[in-house]
Amino acid sequence: SQTIHQWPATLVQPVGSPLSLECTVEGTSNPNLYWYRQAAGRGLQLLFYSVGIGQISSEVPQNLSASRPQDRQFILSSKKLLLSDSGFYLCAWKGEGGATYNEQFFGPGTRLTVL
Amino acid sequence: GQNIDQPTEMTATEGAIVQINCTYQTSGFNGLFWYQQHAAEAPTFLSYNVLDGLEEKGRFSSFLSRSKGYSYLLLKELQMKDSASYLCAVRGPGAGSYQLTFGKGTKLSVIP
């Protein structure tokens, strides 16, 4: 069965510090991968998605970036965090074939607080 | 672009039925999803509609009208554990697009 991991689970960082969040998927190959952010009082916002290694599409201009160095690894980064980067960061995947309704499956999330 | 509207909060009584509405205006449509999200947890998939009509899955049902840009999630025999946020999401245009645009979610509180 497929599983998705995210770490860390929680993170408190000062403004201006760098960020690296990691997401890995097991039990599937060549998945579509997604990064979302859920800020307080707002809906899930798609930040980046990737259809393959080295292929990244950005949905929202911001001080964040994403990379996909391996097929089942997706990394979200920032060089300098802003207060507005606080939120719940969720990684999701959609497998190639086998997914009944093409739904996306979410990881456990990382709760980031920028102080 | 995509615009999705759903009520911010709802309250219902244990054992009752509740209907959560979702309206959308999109430049393309390839299906509508409902997700459940408990506090501080990741969303979990509930249902998917791509054709008009009602899809039933146990205590949960979801309805879609593409001509009206409207969907609802129906929860029957409410239980306390159903207290959660319910997210409506629309899949973007294009056969190869698996991008989802989410509404802000409806926070449902089930009271005894």
mmCIF file with all atom_site columns, C-alpha atoms in Angstrom, chain A:
data_model
loop_
_atom_site.group_PDB
_atom_site.id
_atom_site.type_symbol
_atom_site.label_atom_id
_atom_site.label_alt_id
_atom_site.label_comp_id
_atom_site.label_asym_id
_atom_site.label_entity_id
_atom_site.label_seq_id
_atom_site.pdbx_PDB_ins_code
_atom_site.Cartn_x
_atom_site.Cartn_y
_atom_site.Cartn_z
_atom_site.occupancy
_atom_site.B_iso_or_equiv
_atom_site.pdbx_formal_charge
_atom_site.auth_seq_id
_atom_site.auth_comp_id
_atom_site.auth_asym_id
_atom_site.auth_atom_id
_atom_site.pdbx_PDB_model_num
ATOM 1   C CA . SER A 1 1   ? 0.000   0.000  0.000   1.00 0.00 ? 1   SER A CA 1
ATOM 2   C CA . GLN A 1 2   ? 1.047   3.582  -0.537  1.00 0.00 ? 2   GLN A CA 1
ATOM 3   C CA . THR A 1 3   ? 2.172   5.813  2.293   1.00 0.00 ? 3   THR A CA 1
ATOM 4   C CA . ILE A 1 4   ? 3.290   9.408  2.417   1.00 0.00 ? 4   ILE A CA 1
ATOM 5   C CA . HIS A 1 5   ? 5.626   10.869 4.999   1.00 0.00 ? 5   HIS A CA 1
ATOM 6   C CA . GLN A 1 6   ? 6.335   14.434 5.966   1.00 0.00 ? 6   GLN A CA 1
ATOM 7   C CA . TRP A 1 7   ? 8.803   15.853 8.413   1.00 0.00 ? 7   TRP A CA 1
ATOM 8   C CA . PRO A 1 8   ? 9.116   17.571 10.656  1.00 0.00 ? 8   PRO A CA 1
ATOM 9   C CA . ALA A 1 9   ? 5.620   17.429 12.144  1.00 0.00 ? 9   ALA A CA 1
ATOM 10  C CA . THR A 1 10  ? 5.960   20.827 13.795  1.00 0.00 ? 10  THR A CA 1
ATOM 11  C CA . LEU A 1 11  ? 8.461   23.615 13.382  1.00 0.00 ? 11  LEU A CA 1
ATOM 12  C CA . VAL A 1 12  ? 8.993   27.011 14.979  1.00 0.00 ? 12  VAL A CA 1
ATOM 13  C CA . GLN A 1 13  ? 11.354  29.285 13.082  1.00 0.00 ? 13  GLN A CA 1
ATOM 14  C CA . PRO A 1 14  ? 12.384  32.931 13.408  1.00 0.00 ? 14  PRO A CA 1
ATOM 15  C CA . VAL A 1 15  ? 11.662  35.428 10.644  1.00 0.00 ? 15  VAL A CA 1
ATOM 16  C CA . GLY A 1 16  ? 14.469  35.479 8.097   1.00 0.00 ? 16  GLY A CA 1
ATOM 17  C CA . SER A 1 17  ? 15.626  31.924 8.744   1.00 0.00 ? 17  SER A CA 1
ATOM 18  C CA . PRO A 1 18  ? 15.750  29.237 6.016   1.00 0.00 ? 18  PRO A CA 1
ATOM 19  C CA . LEU A 1 19  ? 13.265  26.413 5.642   1.00 0.00 ? 19  LEU A CA 1
ATOM 20  C CA . SER A 1 20  ? 13.358  22.880 4.319   1.00 0.00 ? 20  SER A CA 1
ATOM 21  C CA . LEU A 1 21  ? 10.351  20.562 4.490   1.00 0.00 ? 21  LEU A CA 1
ATOM 22  C CA . GLU A 1 22  ? 10.559  17.070 3.117   1.00 0.00 ? 22  GLU A CA 1
ATOM 23  C CA . CYS A 1 23  ? 7.931   14.750 1.698   1.00 0.00 ? 23  CYS A CA 1
ATOM 24  C CA . THR A 1 24  ? 8.448   11.182 0.571   1.00 0.00 ? 24  THR A CA 1
ATOM 25  C CA . VAL A 1 25  ? 6.043   8.662  -0.900  1.00 0.00 ? 25  VAL A CA 1
ATOM 26  C CA . GLU A 1 26  ? 6.314   4.891  -0.699  1.00 0.00 ? 26  GLU A CA 1
ATOM 27  C CA . GLY A 1 27  ? 4.575   2.156  -2.624  1.00 0.00 ? 27  GLY A CA 1
ATOM 28  C CA . THR A 1 28  ? 4.048   4.013  -5.883  1.00 0.00 ? 28  THR A CA 1
ATOM 29  C CA . SER A 1 29  ? 6.112   5.162  -8.826  1.00 0.00 ? 29  SER A CA 1
ATOM 30  C CA . ASN A 1 30  ? 6.063   8.349  -10.870 1.00 0.00 ? 30  ASN A CA 1
ATOM 31  C CA . PRO A 1 31  ? 3.422   10.025 -8.735  1.00 0.00 ? 31  PRO A CA 1
ATOM 32  C CA . ASN A 1 32  ? 2.173   13.563 -9.251  1.00 0.00 ? 32  ASN A CA 1
ATOM 33  C CA . LEU A 1 33  ? 3.242   15.442 -6.115  1.00 0.00 ? 33  LEU A CA 1
ATOM 34  C CA . TYR A 1 34  ? 1.767   18.594 -4.631  1.00 0.00 ? 34  TYR A CA 1
ATOM 35  C CA . TRP A 1 35  ? 2.572   21.124 -1.904  1.00 0.00 ? 35  TRP A CA 1
ATOM 36  C CA . TYR A 1 36  ? -0.320  22.971 -0.265  1.00 0.00 ? 36  TYR A CA 1
ATOM 37  C CA . ARG A 1 37  ? -0.452  25.544 2.497   1.00 0.00 ? 37  ARG A CA 1
ATOM 38  C CA . GLN A 1 38  ? -3.397  26.032 4.818   1.00 0.00 ? 38  GLN A CA 1
ATOM 39  C CA . ALA A 1 39  ? -3.233  29.309 6.700   1.00 0.00 ? 39  ALA A CA 1
ATOM 40  C CA . ALA A 1 40  ? -5.575  30.197 9.542   1.00 0.00 ? 40  ALA A CA 1
ATOM 41  C CA . GLY A 1 41  ? -9.021  31.104 8.181   1.00 0.00 ? 41  GLY A CA 1
ATOM 42  C CA . ARG A 1 42  ? -8.079  30.267 4.634   1.00 0.00 ? 42  ARG A CA 1
ATOM 43  C CA . GLY A 1 43  ? -8.556  27.286 2.380   1.00 0.00 ? 43  GLY A CA 1
ATOM 44  C CA . LEU A 1 44  ? -5.950  24.926 1.082   1.00 0.00 ? 44  LEU A CA 1
ATOM 45  C CA . GLN A 1 45  ? -3.763  26.832 -1.338  1.00 0.00 ? 45  GLN A CA 1
ATOM 46  C CA . LEU A 1 46  ? -1.802  24.942 -3.983  1.00 0.00 ? 46  LEU A CA 1
ATOM 47  C CA . LEU A 1 47  ? 1.806   26.131 -3.945  1.00 0.00 ? 47  LEU A CA 1
ATOM 48  C CA . PHE A 1 48  ? 3.665   23.762 -6.269  1.00 0.00 ? 48  PHE A CA 1
ATOM 49  C CA . TYR A 1 49  ? 3.080   20.582 -8.183  1.00 0.00 ? 49  TYR A CA 1
ATOM 50  C CA . SER A 1 50  ? 5.389   18.179 -9.954  1.00 0.00 ? 50  SER A CA 1
ATOM 51  C CA . VAL A 1 51  ? 4.707   15.530 -12.590 1.00 0.00 ? 51  VAL A CA 1
ATOM 52  C CA . GLY A 1 52  ? 8.233   14.116 -12.560 1.00 0.00 ? 52  GLY A CA 1
ATOM 53  C CA . ILE A 1 53  ? 11.839  14.445 -11.408 1.00 0.00 ? 53  ILE A CA 1
ATOM 54  C CA . GLY A 1 54  ? 13.087  17.997 -11.851 1.00 0.00 ? 54  GLY A CA 1
ATOM 55  C CA . GLN A 1 55  ? 9.694   19.216 -13.091 1.00 0.00 ? 55  GLN A CA 1
ATOM 56  C CA . ILE A 1 56  ? 8.162   21.878 -10.877 1.00 0.00 ? 56  ILE A CA 1
ATOM 57  C CA . SER A 1 57  ? 5.204   24.164 -11.553 1.00 0.00 ? 57  SER A CA 1
ATOM 58  C CA . SER A 1 58  ? 4.545   27.117 -9.304  1.00 0.00 ? 58  SER A CA 1
ATOM 59  C CA . GLU A 1 59  ? 1.033   28.311 -8.681  1.00 0.00 ? 59  GLU A CA 1
ATOM 60  C CA . VAL A 1 60  ? 1.611   31.282 -6.422  1.00 0.00 ? 60  VAL A CA 1
ATOM 61  C CA . PRO A 1 61  ? 4.523   33.760 -6.571  1.00 0.00 ? 61  PRO A CA 1
ATOM 62  C CA . GLN A 1 62  ? 6.213   33.863 -3.183  1.00 0.00 ? 62  GLN A CA 1
ATOM 63  C CA . ASN A 1 63  ? 9.478   33.408 -1.379  1.00 0.00 ? 63  ASN A CA 1
ATOM 64  C CA . LEU A 1 64  ? 9.140   29.626 -1.416  1.00 0.00 ? 64  LEU A CA 1
ATOM 65  C CA . SER A 1 65  ? 10.630  27.145 -3.861  1.00 0.00 ? 65  SER A CA 1
ATOM 66  C CA . ALA A 1 66  ? 10.260  23.417 -4.461  1.00 0.00 ? 66  ALA A CA 1
ATOM 67  C CA . SER A 1 67  ? 12.482  20.688 -5.804  1.00 0.00 ? 67  SER A CA 1
ATOM 68  C CA . ARG A 1 68  ? 12.063  17.073 -6.770  1.00 0.00 ? 68  ARG A CA 1
ATOM 69  C CA . PRO A 1 69  ? 15.481  15.426 -6.674  1.00 0.00 ? 69  PRO A CA 1
ATOM 70  C CA . GLN A 1 70  ? 14.094  11.885 -6.754  1.00 0.00 ? 70  GLN A CA 1
ATOM 71  C CA . ASP A 1 71  ? 10.920  10.267 -8.079  1.00 0.00 ? 71  ASP A CA 1
ATOM 72  C CA . ARG A 1 72  ? 9.304   9.948  -4.667  1.00 0.00 ? 72  ARG A CA 1
ATOM 73  C CA . GLN A 1 73  ? 10.812  12.936 -2.891  1.00 0.00 ? 73  GLN A CA 1
ATOM 74  C CA . PHE A 1 74  ? 9.457   16.472 -2.878  1.00 0.00 ? 74  PHE A CA 1
ATOM 75  C CA . ILE A 1 75  ? 11.094  19.301 -0.951  1.00 0.00 ? 75  ILE A CA 1
ATOM 76  C CA . LEU A 1 76  ? 9.750   22.734 -0.046  1.00 0.00 ? 76  LEU A CA 1
ATOM 77  C CA . SER A 1 77  ? 12.312  25.420 0.755   1.00 0.00 ? 77  SER A CA 1
ATOM 78  C CA . SER A 1 78  ? 12.757  29.049 1.591   1.00 0.00 ? 78  SER A CA 1
ATOM 79  C CA . LYS A 1 79  ? 15.881  31.146 1.977   1.00 0.00 ? 79  LYS A CA 1
ATOM 80  C CA . LYS A 1 80  ? 14.223  33.678 4.289   1.00 0.00 ? 80  LYS A CA 1
ATOM 81  C CA . LEU A 1 81  ? 10.948  33.022 6.058   1.00 0.00 ? 81  LEU A CA 1
ATOM 82  C CA . LEU A 1 82  ? 8.285   35.695 6.474   1.00 0.00 ? 82  LEU A CA 1
ATOM 83  C CA . LEU A 1 83  ? 5.642   35.898 9.194   1.00 0.00 ? 83  LEU A CA 1
ATOM 84  C CA . SER A 1 84  ? 3.034   35.207 6.514   1.00 0.00 ? 84  SER A CA 1
ATOM 85  C CA . ASP A 1 85  ? 4.640   31.827 5.813   1.00 0.00 ? 85  ASP A CA 1
ATOM 86  C CA . SER A 1 86  ? 3.128   30.426 8.998   1.00 0.00 ? 86  SER A CA 1
ATOM 87  C CA . GLY A 1 87  ? 0.611   27.687 8.315   1.00 0.00 ? 87  GLY A CA 1
ATOM 88  C CA . PHE A 1 88  ? -0.058  24.009 7.892   1.00 0.00 ? 88  PHE A CA 1
ATOM 89  C CA . TYR A 1 89  ? 1.940   22.597 4.974   1.00 0.00 ? 89  TYR A CA 1
ATOM 90  C CA . LEU A 1 90  ? 0.553   19.515 3.326   1.00 0.00 ? 90  LEU A CA 1
ATOM 91  C CA . CYS A 1 91  ? 2.147   17.283 0.748   1.00 0.00 ? 91  CYS A CA 1
ATOM 92  C CA . ALA A 1 92  ? -0.126  15.208 -1.470  1.00 0.00 ? 92  ALA A CA 1
ATOM 93  C CA . TRP A 1 93  ? 0.266   12.655 -4.216  1.00 0.00 ? 93  TRP A CA 1
ATOM 94  C CA . LYS A 1 94  ? -1.785  11.217 -7.022  1.00 0.00 ? 94  LYS A CA 1
ATOM 95  C CA . GLY A 1 95  ? -0.666  7.930  -8.421  1.00 0.00 ? 95  GLY A CA 1
ATOM 96  C CA . GLU A 1 96  ? -0.406  6.979  -12.070 1.00 0.00 ? 96  GLU A CA 1
ATOM 97  C CA . GLY A 1 97  ? -3.173  4.441  -12.445 1.00 0.00 ? 97  GLY A CA 1
ATOM 98  C CA . GLY A 1 98  ? -4.815  2.544  -9.637  1.00 0.00 ? 98  GLY A CA 1
ATOM 99  C CA . ALA A 1 99  ? -6.355  5.603  -8.008  1.00 0.00 ? 99  ALA A CA 1
ATOM 100 C CA . THR A 1 100 ? -10.073 5.015  -8.109  1.00 0.00 ? 100 THR A CA 1
ATOM 101 C CA . TYR A 1 101 ? -11.203 8.577  -8.559  1.00 0.00 ? 101 TYR A CA 1
ATOM 102 C CA . ASN A 1 102 ? -7.967  10.415 -9.252  1.00 0.00 ? 102 ASN A CA 1
ATOM 103 C CA . GLU A 1 103 ? -8.157  11.796 -5.745  1.00 0.00 ? 103 GLU A CA 1
ATOM 104 C CA . GLN A 1 104 ? -5.122  13.213 -4.034  1.00 0.00 ? 104 GLN A CA 1
ATOM 105 C CA . PHE A 1 105 ? -3.842  11.594 -0.859  1.00 0.00 ? 105 PHE A CA 1
ATOM 106 C CA . PHE A 1 106 ? -2.440  13.859 1.796   1.00 0.00 ? 106 PHE A CA 1
ATOM 107 C CA . GLY A 1 107 ? 0.474   13.424 4.130   1.00 0.00 ? 107 GLY A CA 1
ATOM 108 C CA . PRO A 1 108 ? 0.236   14.186 7.861   1.00 0.00 ? 108 PRO A CA 1
ATOM 109 C CA . GLY A 1 109 ? 1.399   17.779 7.381   1.00 0.00 ? 109 GLY A CA 1
ATOM 110 C CA . THR A 1 110 ? 3.928   20.110 8.958   1.00 0.00 ? 110 THR A CA 1
ATOM 111 C CA . ARG A 1 111 ? 2.710   22.901 11.192  1.00 0.00 ? 111 ARG A CA 1
ATOM 112 C CA . LEU A 1 112 ? 5.064   25.861 10.748  1.00 0.00 ? 112 LEU A CA 1
ATOM 113 C CA . THR A 1 113 ? 5.061   28.871 13.053  1.00 0.00 ? 113 THR A CA 1
ATOM 114 C CA . VAL A 1 114 ? 7.221   31.817 12.086  1.00 0.00 ? 114 VAL A CA 1
ATOM 115 C CA . LEU A 1 115 ? 7.941   34.209 14.966  1.00 0.00 ? 115 LEU A CA 1
#
